[in-house]
Amino acid sequence: GQSLEQPSEVTAVEGAIVQINCTYQTSGFYGLSWYQQHDGGAPTFLSYNALDGLEETGRFSSFLSRSDSYGYLLLQELQMKDSASYFCAFVTTDSWGKLQFGAGTQVVVTP
Amino acid sequence: DAGITQSPRHKVTETGTPVTLRCHQTENHRYMYWYRQDPGHGLRLIHYSYGVKDTDKGEVSDGYSVSRSKTEDFLLTLESATSSQTSVYFCAISESTLRRDYGYTFGSGTRLTVV
């Protein structure tokens, strides 16, 4: 089958660094995406890794290793506003552009 | 902001009644999607559309139908609402499946309660 697994919750203090892991199973996919969702809000696109390695966008970085079927989202210099749910997602090569999501990781930032 | 709106934002309906949710976009994007979000399940695809009158099923399509008669509108209908369809429904749009960053844009969601 095809699936994405993430931890359900991560807690960290303001200013710290948090890594959200995503392990996946699929026979083929185009790349790994990350979305952020605040409580009561819409998911918003954060990043995409088509190739192995690290992509950096400001305080957020995303990493992909196809050989390990693994990716992560790194949140640096945590701020209270980073408290949200984070989802990894992919489009498999047999799914005609349909994005499949993991169950999400809730990040709780404490003062 | 991307022009995508969902209506209604909240709805309470009775079991067995039909319900239609609307997604409207002003971006002229070809691809539109309906997802439902439930605790512990992330977002699950119900139906999607790859053009006017072109739709297909997602992973949780039972009990739902869709229609797309115009590029800008994608309707989701619960044919006979059940309590298991109580959920938050999100519409999303994307410009092209060739755009490999897959940056979907989501609407604000419709919170549906079936009593």
mmCIF file of N, CA, C and O in Angstrom, chain A residues 27-101:
data_model
loop_
_atom_site.group_PDB
_atom_site.id
_atom_site.type_symbol
_atom_site.label_atom_id
_atom_site.label_comp_id
_atom_site.label_asym_id
_atom_site.label_seq_id
_atom_site.Cartn_x
_atom_site.Cartn_y
_atom_site.Cartn_z
ATOM 1 N N SER A 27 5.325 2.810 -4.181
ATOM 2 C CA SER A 27 6.114 2.199 -5.247
ATOM 3 C C SER A 27 6.726 3.266 -6.153
ATOM 4 O O SER A 27 7.616 2.973 -6.951
ATOM 5 N N GLY A 28 6.256 4.500 -6.019
ATOM 6 C CA GLY A 28 6.818 5.576 -6.827
ATOM 7 C C GLY A 28 6.101 6.877 -6.545
ATOM 8 O O GLY A 28 4.878 6.892 -6.393
ATOM 9 N N PHE A 29 6.836 7.953 -6.445
ATOM 10 C CA PHE A 29 6.226 9.247 -6.181
ATOM 11 C C PHE A 29 7.106 10.339 -6.754
ATOM 12 O O PHE A 29 8.272 10.118 -7.096
ATOM 13 N N TYR A 30 6.527 11.545 -6.886
ATOM 14 C CA TYR A 30 7.245 12.641 -7.524
ATOM 15 C C TYR A 30 8.057 13.469 -6.547
ATOM 16 O O TYR A 30 9.085 14.020 -6.906
ATOM 17 N N GLY A 31 7.581 13.596 -5.344
ATOM 18 C CA GLY A 31 8.295 14.400 -4.360
ATOM 19 C C GLY A 31 7.476 14.498 -3.102
ATOM 20 O O GLY A 31 6.335 14.025 -3.036
ATOM 21 N N LEU A 32 8.062 15.101 -2.065
ATOM 22 C CA LEU A 32 7.395 15.202 -0.772
ATOM 23 C C LEU A 32 7.072 16.663 -0.480
ATOM 24 O O LEU A 32 7.940 17.534 -0.599
ATOM 25 N N SER A 33 5.818 16.908 -0.122
ATOM 26 C CA SER A 33 5.366 18.259 0.209
ATOM 27 C C SER A 33 5.071 18.373 1.691
ATOM 28 O O SER A 33 4.806 17.375 2.364
ATOM 29 N N TRP A 34 5.082 19.608 2.178
ATOM 30 C CA TRP A 34 4.727 19.903 3.570
ATOM 31 C C TRP A 34 3.714 21.037 3.603
ATOM 32 O O TRP A 34 3.847 22.030 2.854
ATOM 33 N N TYR A 35 2.714 20.874 4.472
ATOM 34 C CA TYR A 35 1.679 21.875 4.657
ATOM 35 C C TYR A 35 1.571 22.207 6.144
ATOM 36 O O TYR A 35 1.792 21.361 7.005
ATOM 37 N N GLN A 36 1.173 23.446 6.400
ATOM 38 C CA GLN A 36 0.926 23.906 7.763
ATOM 39 C C GLN A 36 -0.552 24.235 7.903
ATOM 40 O O GLN A 36 -1.163 24.785 6.974
ATOM 41 N N GLN A 37 -1.114 23.913 9.047
ATOM 42 C CA GLN A 37 -2.515 24.250 9.310
ATOM 43 C C GLN A 37 -2.680 24.715 10.742
ATOM 44 O O GLN A 37 -2.460 23.945 11.670
ATOM 45 N N HIS A 38 -3.092 25.970 10.909
ATOM 46 C CA HIS A 38 -3.439 26.462 12.236
ATOM 47 C C HIS A 38 -4.860 26.034 12.576
ATOM 48 O O HIS A 38 -5.672 25.775 11.682
ATOM 49 N N ASP A 39 -5.134 25.957 13.885
ATOM 50 C CA ASP A 39 -6.462 25.545 14.343
ATOM 51 C C ASP A 39 -7.542 26.381 13.684
ATOM 52 O O ASP A 39 -7.500 27.613 13.729
ATOM 53 N N GLY A 40 -8.511 25.691 13.083
ATOM 54 C CA GLY A 40 -9.631 26.382 12.463
ATOM 55 C C GLY A 40 -9.320 26.981 11.110
ATOM 56 O O GLY A 40 -10.193 27.617 10.510
ATOM 57 N N GLY A 41 -8.090 26.779 10.635
ATOM 58 C CA GLY A 41 -7.699 27.390 9.367
ATOM 59 C C GLY A 41 -7.549 26.399 8.243
ATOM 60 O O GLY A 41 -7.781 25.194 8.407
ATOM 61 N N ALA A 42 -7.163 26.905 7.104
ATOM 62 C CA ALA A 42 -6.934 26.065 5.930
ATOM 63 C C ALA A 42 -5.480 25.621 5.884
ATOM 64 O O ALA A 42 -4.591 26.342 6.338
ATOM 65 N N PRO A 43 -5.220 24.446 5.351
ATOM 66 C CA PRO A 43 -3.824 24.055 5.123
ATOM 67 C C PRO A 43 -3.166 25.022 4.143
ATOM 68 O O PRO A 43 -3.788 25.438 3.164
ATOM 69 N N THR A 44 -1.902 25.349 4.410
ATOM 70 C CA THR A 44 -1.156 26.201 3.485
ATOM 71 C C THR A 44 0.150 25.516 3.128
ATOM 72 O O THR A 44 0.801 24.902 3.974
ATOM 73 N N PHE A 45 0.524 25.629 1.878
ATOM 74 C CA PHE A 45 1.705 24.975 1.349
ATOM 75 C C PHE A 45 2.973 25.604 1.926
ATOM 76 O O PHE A 45 3.112 26.821 1.964
ATOM 77 N N LEU A 46 3.899 24.741 2.377
ATOM 78 C CA LEU A 46 5.156 25.228 2.926
ATOM 79 C C LEU A 46 6.342 24.951 2.008
ATOM 80 O O LEU A 46 7.145 25.844 1.729
ATOM 81 N N SER A 47 6.469 23.693 1.586
ATOM 82 C CA SER A 47 7.679 23.347 0.831
ATOM 83 C C SER A 47 7.482 22.063 0.062
ATOM 84 O O SER A 47 6.524 21.319 0.298
ATOM 85 N N TYR A 48 8.430 21.820 -0.844
ATOM 86 C CA TYR A 48 8.384 20.632 -1.692
ATOM 87 C C TYR A 48 9.800 20.183 -1.979
ATOM 88 O O TYR A 48 10.662 20.997 -2.337
ATOM 89 N N ASN A 49 10.044 18.881 -1.834
ATOM 90 C CA ASN A 49 11.334 18.286 -2.194
ATOM 91 C C ASN A 49 11.129 17.295 -3.327
ATOM 92 O O ASN A 49 10.511 16.253 -3.137
ATOM 93 N N ALA A 50 11.628 17.633 -4.484
ATOM 94 C CA ALA A 50 11.582 16.702 -5.601
ATOM 95 C C ALA A 50 12.804 15.775 -5.577
ATOM 96 O O ALA A 50 12.733 14.608 -5.960
ATOM 97 N N LEU A 51 13.913 16.319 -5.130
ATOM 98 C CA LEU A 51 15.174 15.573 -5.105
ATOM 99 C C LEU A 51 15.638 15.361 -3.676
ATOM 100 O O LEU A 51 15.212 16.067 -2.759
ATOM 101 N N ASP A 52 16.520 14.411 -3.493
ATOM 102 C CA ASP A 52 17.121 14.189 -2.179
ATOM 103 C C ASP A 52 17.892 15.433 -1.750
ATOM 104 O O ASP A 52 18.491 16.131 -2.563
ATOM 105 N N GLY A 53 17.851 15.677 -0.444
ATOM 106 C CA GLY A 53 18.625 16.783 0.086
ATOM 107 C C GLY A 53 17.757 17.758 0.838
ATOM 108 O O GLY A 53 16.593 17.499 1.125
ATOM 109 N N LEU A 54 18.367 18.876 1.155
ATOM 110 C CA LEU A 54 17.749 19.872 2.016
ATOM 111 C C LEU A 54 17.288 21.073 1.201
ATOM 112 O O LEU A 54 18.026 21.588 0.373
ATOM 113 N N GLU A 55 16.058 21.514 1.467
ATOM 114 C CA GLU A 55 15.531 22.750 0.881
ATOM 115 C C GLU A 55 15.272 23.716 2.025
ATOM 116 O O GLU A 55 14.609 23.359 2.986
ATOM 117 N N GLU A 56 15.763 24.926 1.916
ATOM 118 C CA GLU A 56 15.621 25.878 3.004
ATOM 119 C C GLU A 56 14.757 27.050 2.569
ATOM 120 O O GLU A 56 14.972 27.629 1.502
ATOM 121 N N THR A 57 13.799 27.383 3.446
ATOM 122 C CA THR A 57 12.938 28.543 3.213
ATOM 123 C C THR A 57 12.801 29.282 4.534
ATOM 124 O O THR A 57 11.938 28.989 5.346
ATOM 125 N N GLY A 58 13.692 30.238 4.721
ATOM 126 C CA GLY A 58 13.654 31.008 5.964
ATOM 127 C C GLY A 58 13.947 30.133 7.170
ATOM 128 O O GLY A 58 14.939 29.399 7.188
ATOM 129 N N ARG A 59 13.082 30.162 8.161
ATOM 130 C CA ARG A 59 13.299 29.369 9.381
ATOM 131 C C ARG A 59 12.964 27.901 9.175
ATOM 132 O O ARG A 59 13.261 27.070 10.017
ATOM 133 N N PHE A 60 12.294 27.592 8.067
ATOM 134 C CA PHE A 60 11.871 26.215 7.819
ATOM 135 C C PHE A 60 12.770 25.563 6.772
ATOM 136 O O PHE A 60 13.137 26.190 5.768
ATOM 137 N N SER A 61 13.085 24.310 6.996
ATOM 138 C CA SER A 61 13.844 23.517 6.020
ATOM 139 C C SER A 61 13.147 22.178 5.874
ATOM 140 O O SER A 61 12.557 21.669 6.829
ATOM 141 N N SER A 62 13.251 21.601 4.688
ATOM 142 C CA SER A 62 12.688 20.273 4.478
ATOM 143 C C SER A 62 13.728 19.399 3.806
ATOM 144 O O SER A 62 14.523 19.864 2.988
ATOM 145 N N PHE A 63 13.683 18.131 4.166
ATOM 146 C CA PHE A 63 14.706 17.179 3.717
ATOM 147 C C PHE A 63 14.039 15.936 3.181
ATOM 148 O O PHE A 63 12.984 15.513 3.683
ATOM 149 N N LEU A 64 14.657 15.335 2.182
ATOM 150 C CA LEU A 64 14.155 14.089 1.612
ATOM 151 C C LEU A 64 15.305 13.127 1.358
ATOM 152 O O LEU A 64 16.353 13.528 0.833
ATOM 153 N N SER A 65 15.088 11.867 1.717
ATOM 154 C CA SER A 65 16.006 10.790 1.373
ATOM 155 C C SER A 65 15.181 9.657 0.775
ATOM 156 O O SER A 65 14.493 8.934 1.501
ATOM 157 N N ARG A 66 15.218 9.519 -0.529
ATOM 158 C CA ARG A 66 14.425 8.477 -1.191
ATOM 159 C C ARG A 66 14.940 7.082 -0.831
ATOM 160 O O ARG A 66 14.151 6.152 -0.704
ATOM 161 N N SER A 67 16.217 6.943 -0.656
ATOM 162 C CA SER A 67 16.760 5.621 -0.345
ATOM 163 C C SER A 67 16.298 5.134 1.027
ATOM 164 O O SER A 67 16.179 3.938 1.260
ATOM 165 N N ASP A 68 16.003 6.065 1.941
ATOM 166 C CA ASP A 68 15.529 5.712 3.275
ATOM 167 C C ASP A 68 14.016 5.843 3.426
ATOM 168 O O ASP A 68 13.485 5.598 4.512
ATOM 169 N N SER A 69 13.320 6.243 2.357
ATOM 170 C CA SER A 69 11.870 6.473 2.405
ATOM 171 C C SER A 69 11.514 7.376 3.582
ATOM 172 O O SER A 69 10.605 7.073 4.381
ATOM 173 N N TYR A 70 12.179 8.497 3.628
ATOM 174 C CA TYR A 70 12.115 9.334 4.826
ATOM 175 C C TYR A 70 12.291 10.795 4.464
ATOM 176 O O TYR A 70 13.080 11.140 3.566
ATOM 177 N N GLY A 71 11.575 11.621 5.151
ATOM 178 C CA GLY A 71 11.765 13.048 5.019
ATOM 179 C C GLY A 71 11.517 13.718 6.349
ATOM 180 O O GLY A 71 10.993 13.088 7.290
ATOM 181 N N TYR A 72 11.885 14.964 6.455
ATOM 182 C CA TYR A 72 11.556 15.702 7.668
ATOM 183 C C TYR A 72 11.404 17.180 7.365
ATOM 184 O O TYR A 72 11.908 17.702 6.376
ATOM 185 N N LEU A 73 10.678 17.833 8.267
ATOM 186 C CA LEU A 73 10.533 19.284 8.257
ATOM 187 C C LEU A 73 11.214 19.798 9.512
ATOM 188 O O LEU A 73 10.950 19.302 10.604
ATOM 189 N N LEU A 74 12.092 20.759 9.341
ATOM 190 C CA LEU A 74 12.836 21.337 10.455
ATOM 191 C C LEU A 74 12.349 22.756 10.694
ATOM 192 O O LEU A 74 12.371 23.580 9.776
ATOM 193 N N LEU A 75 11.924 23.013 11.898
ATOM 194 C CA LEU A 75 11.470 24.351 12.268
ATOM 195 C C LEU A 75 12.495 24.927 13.239
ATOM 196 O O LEU A 75 12.704 24.391 14.320
ATOM 197 N N GLN A 76 13.125 26.012 12.859
ATOM 198 C CA GLN A 76 14.160 26.617 13.685
ATOM 199 C C GLN A 76 13.634 27.893 14.335
ATOM 200 O O GLN A 76 12.670 28.496 13.858
ATOM 201 N N GLU A 77 14.307 28.281 15.414
ATOM 202 C CA GLU A 77 13.949 29.528 16.126
ATOM 203 C C GLU A 77 12.441 29.587 16.349
ATOM 204 O O GLU A 77 11.785 30.555 15.966
ATOM 205 N N LEU A 78 11.932 28.542 16.969
ATOM 206 C CA LEU A 78 10.492 28.406 17.128
ATOM 207 C C LEU A 78 9.847 29.651 17.718
ATOM 208 O O LEU A 78 10.355 30.252 18.683
ATOM 209 N N GLN A 79 8.698 29.996 17.155
ATOM 210 C CA GLN A 79 7.898 31.108 17.663
ATOM 211 C C GLN A 79 6.528 30.563 18.036
ATOM 212 O O GLN A 79 6.100 29.510 17.559
ATOM 213 N N MET A 80 5.837 31.308 18.882
ATOM 214 C CA MET A 80 4.511 30.869 19.325
ATOM 215 C C MET A 80 3.590 30.652 18.125
ATOM 216 O O MET A 80 2.747 29.750 18.128
ATOM 217 N N LYS A 81 3.743 31.471 17.107
ATOM 218 C CA LYS A 81 2.872 31.364 15.933
ATOM 219 C C LYS A 81 3.113 30.086 15.126
ATOM 220 O O LYS A 81 2.337 29.758 14.225
ATOM 221 N N ASP A 82 4.186 29.352 15.449
ATOM 222 C CA ASP A 82 4.454 28.086 14.765
ATOM 223 C C ASP A 82 3.619 26.942 15.339
ATOM 224 O O ASP A 82 3.634 25.829 14.789
ATOM 225 N N SER A 83 2.916 27.192 16.435
ATOM 226 C CA SER A 83 1.997 26.181 16.971
ATOM 227 C C SER A 83 0.917 25.914 15.931
ATOM 228 O O SER A 83 0.123 26.799 15.599
ATOM 229 N N ALA A 84 0.908 24.704 15.418
ATOM 230 C CA ALA A 84 0.018 24.354 14.312
ATOM 231 C C ALA A 84 0.182 22.865 14.041
ATOM 232 O O ALA A 84 1.014 22.199 14.657
ATOM 233 N N SER A 85 -0.606 22.367 13.117
ATOM 234 C CA SER A 85 -0.409 21.006 12.627
ATOM 235 C C SER A 85 0.363 21.054 11.324
ATOM 236 O O SER A 85 0.162 21.967 10.505
ATOM 237 N N TYR A 86 1.221 20.075 11.133
ATOM 238 C CA TYR A 86 2.058 20.001 9.944
ATOM 239 C C TYR A 86 1.847 18.649 9.272
ATOM 240 O O TYR A 86 1.877 17.609 9.931
ATOM 241 N N PHE A 87 1.626 18.685 7.970
ATOM 242 C CA PHE A 87 1.318 17.479 7.215
ATOM 243 C C PHE A 87 2.359 17.253 6.129
ATOM 244 O O PHE A 87 2.704 18.188 5.402
ATOM 245 N N CYS A 88 2.839 16.023 6.024
ATOM 246 C CA CYS A 88 3.598 15.657 4.839
ATOM 247 C C CYS A 88 2.623 15.047 3.834
ATOM 248 O O CYS A 88 1.548 14.542 4.215
ATOM 249 N N ALA A 89 2.989 15.125 2.570
ATOM 250 C CA ALA A 89 2.078 14.657 1.524
ATOM 251 C C ALA A 89 2.866 14.310 0.274
ATOM 252 O O ALA A 89 3.956 14.865 0.056
ATOM 253 N N PHE A 90 2.321 13.420 -0.516
ATOM 254 C CA PHE A 90 2.966 13.127 -1.806
ATOM 255 C C PHE A 90 1.931 12.790 -2.876
ATOM 256 O O PHE A 90 0.760 12.522 -2.587
ATOM 257 N N VAL A 91 2.397 12.884 -4.106
ATOM 258 C CA VAL A 91 1.614 12.435 -5.261
ATOM 259 C C VAL A 91 2.334 11.226 -5.818
ATOM 260 O O VAL A 91 3.507 11.313 -6.195
ATOM 261 N N THR A 92 1.675 10.108 -5.835
ATOM 262 C CA THR A 92 2.298 8.901 -6.354
ATOM 263 C C THR A 92 2.222 8.878 -7.873
ATOM 264 O O THR A 92 1.375 9.554 -8.475
ATOM 265 N N THR A 93 3.069 8.118 -8.471
ATOM 266 C CA THR A 93 3.177 8.130 -9.929
ATOM 267 C C THR A 93 1.967 7.517 -10.620
ATOM 268 O O THR A 93 1.772 7.719 -11.808
ATOM 269 N N ASP A 94 1.131 6.791 -9.852
ATOM 270 C CA ASP A 94 -0.054 6.200 -10.464
ATOM 271 C C ASP A 94 -1.343 6.910 -10.053
ATOM 272 O O ASP A 94 -2.437 6.389 -10.229
ATOM 273 N N SER A 95 -1.226 8.107 -9.472
ATOM 274 C CA SER A 95 -2.413 8.746 -8.889
ATOM 275 C C SER A 95 -2.882 9.975 -9.651
ATOM 276 O O SER A 95 -3.766 10.674 -9.192
ATOM 277 N N TRP A 96 -2.318 10.278 -10.790
ATOM 278 C CA TRP A 96 -2.788 11.368 -11.650
ATOM 279 C C TRP A 96 -2.910 12.691 -10.909
ATOM 280 O O TRP A 96 -3.886 13.399 -11.039
ATOM 281 N N GLY A 97 -1.913 13.025 -10.141
ATOM 282 C CA GLY A 97 -1.872 14.351 -9.534
ATOM 283 C C GLY A 97 -2.635 14.492 -8.236
ATOM 284 O O GLY A 97 -2.774 15.595 -7.721
ATOM 285 N N LYS A 98 -3.127 13.425 -7.672
ATOM 286 C CA LYS A 98 -3.886 13.512 -6.430
ATOM 287 C C LYS A 98 -2.939 13.469 -5.232
ATOM 288 O O LYS A 98 -2.155 12.543 -5.076
ATOM 289 N N LEU A 99 -3.032 14.476 -4.391
ATOM 290 C CA LEU A 99 -2.148 14.597 -3.240
ATOM 291 C C LEU A 99 -2.678 13.742 -2.093
ATOM 292 O O LEU A 99 -3.852 13.840 -1.729
ATOM 293 N N GLN A 100 -1.792 12.913 -1.532
ATOM 294 C CA GLN A 100 -2.155 12.071 -0.396
ATOM 295 C C GLN A 100 -1.411 12.578 0.830
ATOM 296 O O GLN A 100 -0.200 12.807 0.784
ATOM 297 N N PHE A 101 -2.140 12.721 1.947
ATOM 298 C CA PHE A 101 -1.593 13.336 3.149
ATOM 299 C C PHE A 101 -1.329 12.314 4.254
ATOM 300 O O PHE A 101 -2.043 11.310 4.382
#
